[in-house]
Coordinates of C-alpha atoms and ligand atoms in Angstrom, one line a residue:
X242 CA -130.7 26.6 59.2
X243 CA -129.3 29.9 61.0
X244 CA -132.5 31.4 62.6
X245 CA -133.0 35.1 62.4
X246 CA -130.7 37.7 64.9
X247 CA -132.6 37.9 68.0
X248 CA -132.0 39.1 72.0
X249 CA -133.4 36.9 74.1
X250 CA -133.6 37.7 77.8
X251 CA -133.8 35.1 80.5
X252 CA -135.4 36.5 83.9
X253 CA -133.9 34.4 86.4
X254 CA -130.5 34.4 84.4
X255 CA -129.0 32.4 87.3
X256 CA -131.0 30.2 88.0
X257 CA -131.1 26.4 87.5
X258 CA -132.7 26.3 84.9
X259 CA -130.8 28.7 82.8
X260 CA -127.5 27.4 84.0
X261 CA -128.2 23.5 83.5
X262 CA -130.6 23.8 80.1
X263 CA -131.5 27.2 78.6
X264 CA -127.2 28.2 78.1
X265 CA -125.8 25.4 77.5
X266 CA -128.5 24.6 74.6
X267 CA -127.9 28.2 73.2
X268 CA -124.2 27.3 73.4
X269 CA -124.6 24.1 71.1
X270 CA -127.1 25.9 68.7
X271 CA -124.6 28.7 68.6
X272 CA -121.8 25.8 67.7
X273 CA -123.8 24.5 65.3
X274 CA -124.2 27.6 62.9
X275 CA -127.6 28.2 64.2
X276 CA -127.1 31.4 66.2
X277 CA -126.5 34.9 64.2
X278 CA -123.3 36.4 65.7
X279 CA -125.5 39.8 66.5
X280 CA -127.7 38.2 68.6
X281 CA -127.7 38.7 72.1
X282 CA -128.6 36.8 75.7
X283 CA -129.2 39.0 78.6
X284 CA -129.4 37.2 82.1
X285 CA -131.7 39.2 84.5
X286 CA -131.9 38.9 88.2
X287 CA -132.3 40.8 91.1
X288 CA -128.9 40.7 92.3
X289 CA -125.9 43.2 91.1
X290 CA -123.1 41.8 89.3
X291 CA -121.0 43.4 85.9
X292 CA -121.3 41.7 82.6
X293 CA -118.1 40.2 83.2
X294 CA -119.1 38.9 86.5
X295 CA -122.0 37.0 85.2
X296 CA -120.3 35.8 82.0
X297 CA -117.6 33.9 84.2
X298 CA -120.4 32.5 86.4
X299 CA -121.6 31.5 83.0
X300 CA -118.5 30.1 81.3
X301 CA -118.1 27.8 84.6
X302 CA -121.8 26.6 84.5
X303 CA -121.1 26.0 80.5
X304 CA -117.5 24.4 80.7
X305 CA -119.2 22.0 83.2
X306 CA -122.1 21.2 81.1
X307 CA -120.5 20.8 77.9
X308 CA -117.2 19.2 79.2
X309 CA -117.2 16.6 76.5
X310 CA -118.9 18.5 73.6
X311 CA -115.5 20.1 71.4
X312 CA -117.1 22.2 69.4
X313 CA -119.0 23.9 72.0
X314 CA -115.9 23.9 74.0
X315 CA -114.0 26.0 71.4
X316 CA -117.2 28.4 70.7
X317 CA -117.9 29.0 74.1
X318 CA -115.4 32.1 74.0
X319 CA -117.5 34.1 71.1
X320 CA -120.9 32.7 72.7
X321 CA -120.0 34.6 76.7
X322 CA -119.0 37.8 74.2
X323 CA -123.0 38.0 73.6
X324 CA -124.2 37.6 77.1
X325 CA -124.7 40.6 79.1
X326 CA -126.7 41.2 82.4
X327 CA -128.7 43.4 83.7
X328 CA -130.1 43.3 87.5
X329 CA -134.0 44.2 87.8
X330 CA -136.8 43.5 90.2
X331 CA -139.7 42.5 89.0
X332 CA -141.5 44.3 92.0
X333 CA -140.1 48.2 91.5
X334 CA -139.7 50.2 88.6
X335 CA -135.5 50.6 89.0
X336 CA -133.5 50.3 86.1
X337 CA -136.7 49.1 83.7
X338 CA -136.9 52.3 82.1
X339 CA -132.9 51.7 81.1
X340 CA -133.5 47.9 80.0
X341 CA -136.3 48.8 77.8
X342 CA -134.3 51.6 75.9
X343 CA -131.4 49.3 75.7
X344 CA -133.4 46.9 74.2
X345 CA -135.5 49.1 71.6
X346 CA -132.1 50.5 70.3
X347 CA -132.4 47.6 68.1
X348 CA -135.5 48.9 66.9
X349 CA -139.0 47.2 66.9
X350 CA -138.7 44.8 64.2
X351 CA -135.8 42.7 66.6
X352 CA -137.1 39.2 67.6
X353 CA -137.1 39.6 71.4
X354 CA -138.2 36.5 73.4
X355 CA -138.4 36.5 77.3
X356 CA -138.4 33.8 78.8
X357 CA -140.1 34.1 82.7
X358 CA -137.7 31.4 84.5
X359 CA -139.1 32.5 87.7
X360 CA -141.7 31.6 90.2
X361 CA -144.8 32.1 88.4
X362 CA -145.9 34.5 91.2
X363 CA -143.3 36.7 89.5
X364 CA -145.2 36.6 86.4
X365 CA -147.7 39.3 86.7
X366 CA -145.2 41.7 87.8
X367 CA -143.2 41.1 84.7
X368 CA -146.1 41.0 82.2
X369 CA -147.2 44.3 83.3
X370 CA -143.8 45.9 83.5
X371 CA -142.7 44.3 79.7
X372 CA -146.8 45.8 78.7
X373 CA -145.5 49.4 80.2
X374 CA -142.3 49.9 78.8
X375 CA -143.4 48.6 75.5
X376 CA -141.6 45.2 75.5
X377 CA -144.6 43.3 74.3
X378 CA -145.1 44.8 70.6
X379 CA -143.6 44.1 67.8
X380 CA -142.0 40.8 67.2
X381 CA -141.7 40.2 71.0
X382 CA -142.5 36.7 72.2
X383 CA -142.9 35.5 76.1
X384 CA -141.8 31.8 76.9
X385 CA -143.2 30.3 80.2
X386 CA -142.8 27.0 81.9
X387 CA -144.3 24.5 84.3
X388 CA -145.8 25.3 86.8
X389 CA -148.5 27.1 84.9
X390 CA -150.8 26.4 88.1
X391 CA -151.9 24.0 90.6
X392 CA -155.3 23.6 89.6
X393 CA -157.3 25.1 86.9
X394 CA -158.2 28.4 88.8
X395 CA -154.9 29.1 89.4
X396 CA -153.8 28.4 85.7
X397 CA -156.5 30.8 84.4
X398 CA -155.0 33.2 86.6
X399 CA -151.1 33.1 85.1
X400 CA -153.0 32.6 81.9
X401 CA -154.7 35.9 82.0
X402 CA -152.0 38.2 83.6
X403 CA -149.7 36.8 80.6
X404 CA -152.7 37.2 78.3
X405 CA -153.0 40.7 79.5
X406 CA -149.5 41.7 78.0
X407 CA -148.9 39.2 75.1
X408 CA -151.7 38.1 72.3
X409 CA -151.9 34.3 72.6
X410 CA -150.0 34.0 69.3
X411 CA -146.7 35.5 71.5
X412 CA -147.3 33.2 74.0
X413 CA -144.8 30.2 74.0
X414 CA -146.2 27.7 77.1
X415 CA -143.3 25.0 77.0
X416 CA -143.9 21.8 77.8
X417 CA -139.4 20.4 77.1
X418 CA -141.2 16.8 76.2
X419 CA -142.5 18.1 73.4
X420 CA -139.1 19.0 71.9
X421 CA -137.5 15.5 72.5
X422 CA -136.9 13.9 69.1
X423 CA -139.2 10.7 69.5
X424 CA -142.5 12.7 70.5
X425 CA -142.0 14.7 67.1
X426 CA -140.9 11.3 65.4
X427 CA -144.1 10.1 66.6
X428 CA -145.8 12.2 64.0
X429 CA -143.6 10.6 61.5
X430 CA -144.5 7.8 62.6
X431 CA -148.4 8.5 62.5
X432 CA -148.8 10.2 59.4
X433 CA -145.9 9.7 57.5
X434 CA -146.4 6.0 56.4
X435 CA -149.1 3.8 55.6
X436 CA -148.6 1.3 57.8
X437 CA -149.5 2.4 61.1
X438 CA -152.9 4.5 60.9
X439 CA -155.2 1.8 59.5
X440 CA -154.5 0.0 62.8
X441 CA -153.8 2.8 65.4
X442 CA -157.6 2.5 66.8
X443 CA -159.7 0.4 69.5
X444 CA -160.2 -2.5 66.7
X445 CA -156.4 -3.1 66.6
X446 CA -155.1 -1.4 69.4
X447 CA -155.3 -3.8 73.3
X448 CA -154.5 -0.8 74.9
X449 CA -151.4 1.7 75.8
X450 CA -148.8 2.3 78.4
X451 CA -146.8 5.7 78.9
X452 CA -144.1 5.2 81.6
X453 CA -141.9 8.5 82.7
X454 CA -139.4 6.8 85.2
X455 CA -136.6 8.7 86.7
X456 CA -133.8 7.6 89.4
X457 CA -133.7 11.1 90.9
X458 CA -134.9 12.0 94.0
X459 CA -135.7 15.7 95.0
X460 CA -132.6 17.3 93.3
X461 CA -132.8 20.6 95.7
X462 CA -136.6 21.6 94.8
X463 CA -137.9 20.3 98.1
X464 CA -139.9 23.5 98.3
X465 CA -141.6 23.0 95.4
X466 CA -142.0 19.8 94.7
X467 CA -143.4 19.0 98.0
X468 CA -146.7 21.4 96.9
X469 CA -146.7 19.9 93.6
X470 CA -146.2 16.0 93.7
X471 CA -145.9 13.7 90.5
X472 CA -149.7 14.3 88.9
X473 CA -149.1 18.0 89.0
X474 CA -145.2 18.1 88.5
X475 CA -145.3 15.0 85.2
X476 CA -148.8 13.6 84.5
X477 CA -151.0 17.2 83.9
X478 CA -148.6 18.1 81.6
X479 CA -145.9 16.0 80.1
X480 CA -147.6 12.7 80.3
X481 CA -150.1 13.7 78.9
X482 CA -149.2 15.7 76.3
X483 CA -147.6 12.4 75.1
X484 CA -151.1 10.7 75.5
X485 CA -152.3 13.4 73.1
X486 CA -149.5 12.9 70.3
X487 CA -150.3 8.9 70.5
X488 CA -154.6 9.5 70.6
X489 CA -155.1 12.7 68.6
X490 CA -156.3 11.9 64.9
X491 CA -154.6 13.6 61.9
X492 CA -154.7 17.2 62.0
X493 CA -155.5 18.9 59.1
X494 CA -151.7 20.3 58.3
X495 CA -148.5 20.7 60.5
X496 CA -149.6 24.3 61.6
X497 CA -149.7 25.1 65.0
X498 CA -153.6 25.6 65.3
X499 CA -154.4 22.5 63.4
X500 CA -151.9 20.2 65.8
X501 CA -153.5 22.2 68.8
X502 CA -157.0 21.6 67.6
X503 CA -156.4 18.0 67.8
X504 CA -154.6 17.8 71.0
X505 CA -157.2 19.8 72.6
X506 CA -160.3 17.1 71.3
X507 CA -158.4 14.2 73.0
X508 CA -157.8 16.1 76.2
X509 CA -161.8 16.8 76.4
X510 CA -162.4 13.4 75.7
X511 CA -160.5 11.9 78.8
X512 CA -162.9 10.5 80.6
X513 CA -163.1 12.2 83.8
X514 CA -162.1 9.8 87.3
X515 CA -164.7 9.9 89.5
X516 CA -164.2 9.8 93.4
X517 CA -165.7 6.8 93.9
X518 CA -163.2 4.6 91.3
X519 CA -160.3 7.1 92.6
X520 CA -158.7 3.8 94.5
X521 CA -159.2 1.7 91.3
X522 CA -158.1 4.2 88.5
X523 CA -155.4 5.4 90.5
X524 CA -152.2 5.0 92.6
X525 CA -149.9 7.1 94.7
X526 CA -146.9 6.1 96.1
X527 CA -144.2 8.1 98.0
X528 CA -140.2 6.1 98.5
X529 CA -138.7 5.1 101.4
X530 CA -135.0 4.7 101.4
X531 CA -133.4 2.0 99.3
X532 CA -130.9 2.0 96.8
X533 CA -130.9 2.7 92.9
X534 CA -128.1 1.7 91.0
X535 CA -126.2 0.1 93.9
X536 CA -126.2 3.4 95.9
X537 CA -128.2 3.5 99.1
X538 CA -130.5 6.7 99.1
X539 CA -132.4 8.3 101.5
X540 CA -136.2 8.0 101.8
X541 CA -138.5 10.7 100.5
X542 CA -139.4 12.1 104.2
X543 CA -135.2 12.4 104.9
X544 CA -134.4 13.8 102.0
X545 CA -137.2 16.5 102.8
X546 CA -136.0 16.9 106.4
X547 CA -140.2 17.1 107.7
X548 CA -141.6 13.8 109.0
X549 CA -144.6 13.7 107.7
X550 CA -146.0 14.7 104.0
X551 CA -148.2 13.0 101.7
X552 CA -146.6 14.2 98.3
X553 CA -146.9 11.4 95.9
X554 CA -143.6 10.9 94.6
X555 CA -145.3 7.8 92.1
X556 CA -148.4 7.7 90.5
X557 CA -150.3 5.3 88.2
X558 CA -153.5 5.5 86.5
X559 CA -155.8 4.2 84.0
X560 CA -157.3 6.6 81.3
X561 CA -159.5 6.1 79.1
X562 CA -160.1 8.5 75.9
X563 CA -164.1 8.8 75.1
X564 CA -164.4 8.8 71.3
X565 CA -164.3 6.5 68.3
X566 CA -161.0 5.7 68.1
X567 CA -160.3 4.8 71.3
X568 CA -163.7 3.4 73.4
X569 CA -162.8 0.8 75.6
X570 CA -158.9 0.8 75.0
X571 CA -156.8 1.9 78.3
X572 CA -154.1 4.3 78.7
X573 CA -151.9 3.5 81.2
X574 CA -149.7 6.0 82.8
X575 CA -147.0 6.2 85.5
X576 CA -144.5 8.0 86.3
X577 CA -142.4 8.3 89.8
X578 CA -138.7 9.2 91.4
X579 CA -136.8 6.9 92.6
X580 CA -136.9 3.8 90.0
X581 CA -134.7 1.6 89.1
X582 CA -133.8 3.1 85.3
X583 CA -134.5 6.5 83.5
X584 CA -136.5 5.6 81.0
X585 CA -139.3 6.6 78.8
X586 CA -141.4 5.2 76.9
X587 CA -144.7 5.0 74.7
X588 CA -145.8 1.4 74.3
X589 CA -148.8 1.0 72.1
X590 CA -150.0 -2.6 72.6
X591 CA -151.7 -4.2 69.3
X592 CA -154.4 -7.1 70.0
X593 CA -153.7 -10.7 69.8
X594 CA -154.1 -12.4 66.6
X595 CA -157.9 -13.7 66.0
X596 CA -157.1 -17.0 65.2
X597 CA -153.8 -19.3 66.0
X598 CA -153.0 -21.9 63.5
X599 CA -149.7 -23.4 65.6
X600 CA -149.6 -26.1 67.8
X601 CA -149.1 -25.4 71.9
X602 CA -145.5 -26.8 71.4
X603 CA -144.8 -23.5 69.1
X604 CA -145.3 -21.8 72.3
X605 CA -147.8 -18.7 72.5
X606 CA -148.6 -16.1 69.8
X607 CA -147.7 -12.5 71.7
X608 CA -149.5 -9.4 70.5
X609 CA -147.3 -7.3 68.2
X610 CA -145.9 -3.6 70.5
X611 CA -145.0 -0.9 69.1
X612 CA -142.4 0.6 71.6
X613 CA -141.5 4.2 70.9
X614 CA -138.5 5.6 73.5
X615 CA -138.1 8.8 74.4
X616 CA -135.1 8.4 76.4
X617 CA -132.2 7.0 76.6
X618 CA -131.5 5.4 73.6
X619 CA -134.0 7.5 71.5
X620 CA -135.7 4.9 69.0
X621 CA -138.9 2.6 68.1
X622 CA -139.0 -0.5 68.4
X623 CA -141.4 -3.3 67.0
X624 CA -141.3 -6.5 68.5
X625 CA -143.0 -9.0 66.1
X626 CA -143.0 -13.2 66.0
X627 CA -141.2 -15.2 64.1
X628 CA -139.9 -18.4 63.9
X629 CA -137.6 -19.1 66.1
X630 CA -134.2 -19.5 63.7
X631 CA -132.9 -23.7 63.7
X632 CA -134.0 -27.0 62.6
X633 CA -135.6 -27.5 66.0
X634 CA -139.0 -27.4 64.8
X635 CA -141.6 -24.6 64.4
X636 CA -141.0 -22.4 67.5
X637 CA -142.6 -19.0 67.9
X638 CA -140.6 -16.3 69.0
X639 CA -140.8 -12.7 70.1
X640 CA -138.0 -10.4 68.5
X641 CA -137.9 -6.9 67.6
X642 CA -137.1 -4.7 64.8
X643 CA -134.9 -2.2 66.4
X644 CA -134.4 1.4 65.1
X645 CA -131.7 3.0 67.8
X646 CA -131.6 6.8 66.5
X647 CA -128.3 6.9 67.4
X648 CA -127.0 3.7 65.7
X649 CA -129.0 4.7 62.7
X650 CA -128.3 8.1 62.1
X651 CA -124.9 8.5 64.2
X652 CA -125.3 12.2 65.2
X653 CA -126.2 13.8 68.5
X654 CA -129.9 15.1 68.5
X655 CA -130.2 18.5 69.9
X656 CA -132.1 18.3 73.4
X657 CA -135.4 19.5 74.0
X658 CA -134.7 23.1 75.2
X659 CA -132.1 23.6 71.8
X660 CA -135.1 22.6 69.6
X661 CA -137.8 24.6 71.4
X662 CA -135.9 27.7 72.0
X663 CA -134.9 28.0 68.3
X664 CA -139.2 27.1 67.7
X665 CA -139.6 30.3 70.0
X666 CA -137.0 32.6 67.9
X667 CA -139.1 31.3 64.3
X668 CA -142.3 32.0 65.9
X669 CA -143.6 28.8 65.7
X670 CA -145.6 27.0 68.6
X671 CA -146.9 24.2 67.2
X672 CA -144.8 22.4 69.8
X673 CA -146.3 24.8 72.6
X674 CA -149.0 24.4 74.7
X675 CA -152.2 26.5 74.3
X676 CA -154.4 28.4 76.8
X677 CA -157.1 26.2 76.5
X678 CA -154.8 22.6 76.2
X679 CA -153.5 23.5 79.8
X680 CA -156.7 24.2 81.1
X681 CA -158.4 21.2 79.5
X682 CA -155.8 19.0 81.3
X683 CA -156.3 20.7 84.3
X684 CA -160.2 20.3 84.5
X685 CA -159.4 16.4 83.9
X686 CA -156.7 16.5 86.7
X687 CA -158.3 18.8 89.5
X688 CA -161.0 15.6 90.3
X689 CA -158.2 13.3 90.8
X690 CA -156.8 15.8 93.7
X691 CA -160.0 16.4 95.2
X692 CA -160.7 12.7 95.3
X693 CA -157.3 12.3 96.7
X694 CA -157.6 15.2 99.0
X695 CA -160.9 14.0 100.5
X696 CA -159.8 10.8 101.0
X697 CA -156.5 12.1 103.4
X698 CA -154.6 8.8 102.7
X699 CA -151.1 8.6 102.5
X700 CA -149.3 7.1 99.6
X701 CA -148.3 4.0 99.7
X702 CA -144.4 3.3 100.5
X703 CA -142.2 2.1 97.8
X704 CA -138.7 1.6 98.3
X705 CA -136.2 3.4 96.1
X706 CA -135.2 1.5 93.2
X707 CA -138.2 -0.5 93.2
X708 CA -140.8 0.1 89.9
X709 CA -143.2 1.9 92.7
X710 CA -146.2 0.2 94.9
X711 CA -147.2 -3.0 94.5
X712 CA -151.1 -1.4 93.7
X713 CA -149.5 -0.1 90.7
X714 CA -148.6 -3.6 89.6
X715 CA -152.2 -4.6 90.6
X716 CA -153.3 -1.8 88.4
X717 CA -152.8 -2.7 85.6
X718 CA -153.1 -7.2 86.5
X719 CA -156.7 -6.1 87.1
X720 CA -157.4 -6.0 83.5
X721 CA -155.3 -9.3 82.4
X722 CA -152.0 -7.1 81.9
X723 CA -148.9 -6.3 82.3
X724 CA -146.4 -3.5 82.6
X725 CA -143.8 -3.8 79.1
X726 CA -140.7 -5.4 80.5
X727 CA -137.7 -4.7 77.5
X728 CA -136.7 -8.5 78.1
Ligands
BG6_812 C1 -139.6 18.3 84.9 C2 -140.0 18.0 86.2 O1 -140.6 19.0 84.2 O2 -139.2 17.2 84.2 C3 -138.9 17.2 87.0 O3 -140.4 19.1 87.0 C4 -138.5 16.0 86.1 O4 -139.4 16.8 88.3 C5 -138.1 16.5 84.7 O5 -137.3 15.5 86.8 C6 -137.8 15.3 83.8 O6 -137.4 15.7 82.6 P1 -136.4 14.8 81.7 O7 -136.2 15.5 80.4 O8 -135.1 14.7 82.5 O9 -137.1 13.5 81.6

């Protein structure tokens, strides 16, 4: 469905961000009918160019990204007619007086989103500048991303100088893995059929693993992943914003405050890691050179050019979600650079059957999984037993029912940043993250750093292209366990 016209301006129009995700996803929602042809995408940086220079910057960027897409081939044309650019600095009052009139010429009833892809120190600057000219009324919305923060004081801090401009309702907080297809089907899933939520609790349920692996290393954000490291860059927000969609119970309607609500409840209910069981909840590891995918790569201290820093580029932990639903069942989360595959995936581990009624020759009775991939090959899996097929006897076997998206529905699903962006333009954030969701996972995540931080140790090595430290193996053996192999 088209959405309504809209301008939509992108500080840091030239970034990486905006080349790699934010245009080319307007360029296949505009190829798909979605986009009004009066709409209009205004990069702004701090650097001069014409409309016509930035548009062929763009039209590179765009031919690269969607090389193999037609139909966004033959669009892109019309789409580059509706970008314009407009250089501004956030930090002196030159030209903003001009932007804002060429903006408010469309009158105040105009959809206008901004979306702040800058450093977040930027932020304040902007808020107060889009608050003076008048930017933030009407149907103006304000998209920020990760990093909101490195700890929970610093959140509260973006959080206020954002609130300060735009009411929380404007406020679109994205968080891309809520817009991939799979975390939405999980609420499908959930609450769409009978089947699952009679059994999705601690009675039924052995426990839960969340696994985030990429075979990236640093990708040219040395500068900033290096302060971050993977708890603050994946786990505070993405990871577990997919622990919330598995744990939360059924909110009371698919609104935005009711989906929030429940979200929020499970991220108060972690239960906080003290520093004393910081070496047995958790495990940081950082690569050393190896190779994924049969290509040698360098290790994480080379690729940074320093010789010493104790980024985690790995970690593993063990949660555990204080309430009914979930006492005593583990969540199990990891994520790291560097691994052997992308992939990732929820895997919700049912218990083992109460009783066995085969003989030892029908081999062993595994526990039904429920595997739910995010990426690639979006789909859920649910590997079951059954009789192994044959005259041979009664064998058990594990096998699974196998629902590949792609197989099943044949068509491309829009990536995350298509999705969200067109969420932003409706004005609806049920896939955004509140104020208060950020700073609850923050409160839960600023122990685990001080634990870390007070403890000075470096992460453990890992070569590249191995599944991360052997601890994290140990992690999870501890409790009788093991990581979900998809053998
Ligand atoms: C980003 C992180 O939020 O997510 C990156 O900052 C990471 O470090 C990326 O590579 C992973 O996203 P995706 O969609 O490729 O799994």
């Amino acid at each position: 469905l088209p959405v309504d016209p809209f301008d939509l301006v992108i500080f840091g129009g030239t970034g990486d961000l905006a080349l790699r995700k934010l245009l080319p996803g307007l360029l296949r929602r505009y190829a798909d009918g979605q986009i009004p042809d009066d709409s209009r995408i205004i990069g702004v940086a701090r650097d001069k160019q014409s409309d016509a220079d930035y548009r062929a910057k763009v039209g590179d960027a765009l031919s690269r990204a969607c090389a193999s897409d037609e139909v966004a081939k033959a669009k892109l044309p019309a789409f580059l007619e509706k970008l314009g650019y407009h250089a501004l600095d956030a930090t002196k009052d030159e030209g903003w007086e001009e932007f804002a009139s060429e903006l408010k010429a469309h009158g105040e009833d105009r959809i206008r989103v901004f979306y702040l892809s800058t450093s977040p120190s930027l932020f304040v600057n902007l808020c107060d500048r889009l608050r003076a000219h008048g930017l933030n009324r009407g149907q103006s919305r304000v998209v920020i991303e990760k990093p909101i923060g490195h700890d929970l004081a610093s959140a509260a801090v973006i959080n206020d100088a954002v609130g300060s401009a735009f009411a929380e309702s404007q406020i679109f907080r994205i968080d891309h893995y809520l817009g991939k297809e799979t975390v939405q089907n999980l609420l499908a899933l959930r609450f769409a059929n009978i089947l699952f939520e009679p059994l999705w609790n601690a009675n039924h349920i052995d426990h839960v693993q969340i696994t985030v692996a990429e075979t990236v290393g640093l990708e040219k954000r040395a500068t900033y992943y290096d302060t971050s490291g993977a708890l603050r860059d994946m786990v505070q927000n993405h990871l577990l914003q997919l622990l919330c969609m598995v744990a939360m119970e059924p909110p009371a309607a698919l609104q935005a405050d009711a989906v929030r609500d429940e979200k929020l409840k499970v991220l108060r209910s972690l239960r906080p890691i003290e520093a004393e069981e910081i070496g047995q909840l958790t495990v940081r590891g950082q690569y050393r050179a190896g190779a994924v995918n049969g290509a040698a790569v360098p290790g994480y201290l080379d690729e940074l050019g320093r010789e010493d820093s104790r980024t985690e580029t790995f970690v593993a932990l063990k949660a555990e979600v204080d309430n009914w639903r979930w006492a005593g069942v583990p969540f199990y989360l990891r994520t790291g650079k560097r691994l052997p595959e992308r992939v990732s995936e929820i895997v919700i581990s049912f218990r083992q059957i109460p009783h066995s009624i085969f003989e030892n020759s029908a081999g062993p009775v595994m526990g039904n999984k429920l595997v739910l991939r995010l990426q690639p090959d979006e789909g859920v899996k649910l590997w079951m037993m059954i009789k192994d097929p044959g005259p041979g006897g009664l064998r058990l076997q594990q096998v699974p029912l196998d629902m590949s998206f792609a197989e099943a529905f044949g068509v491309h699903q829009p990536e995350a940043y298509e999705r969200l962006l067109m969420d932003v333009v409706r004005g609806n954030p049920t896939l955004f993250m509140r104020r208060d969701e950020v700073e609850a996972a923050w409160k839960w995540i600023d122990p685990i750093l001080a634990a870390w931080e007070s403890k000075r140790e470096s992460p453990k090595a890992y070569t590249a292209g191995s599944w991360g430290p052997s601890a994290a193996v140990a992690l999870v053996e501890r409790d009788g366990r093991t990581w979900h192999e998809d053998t």
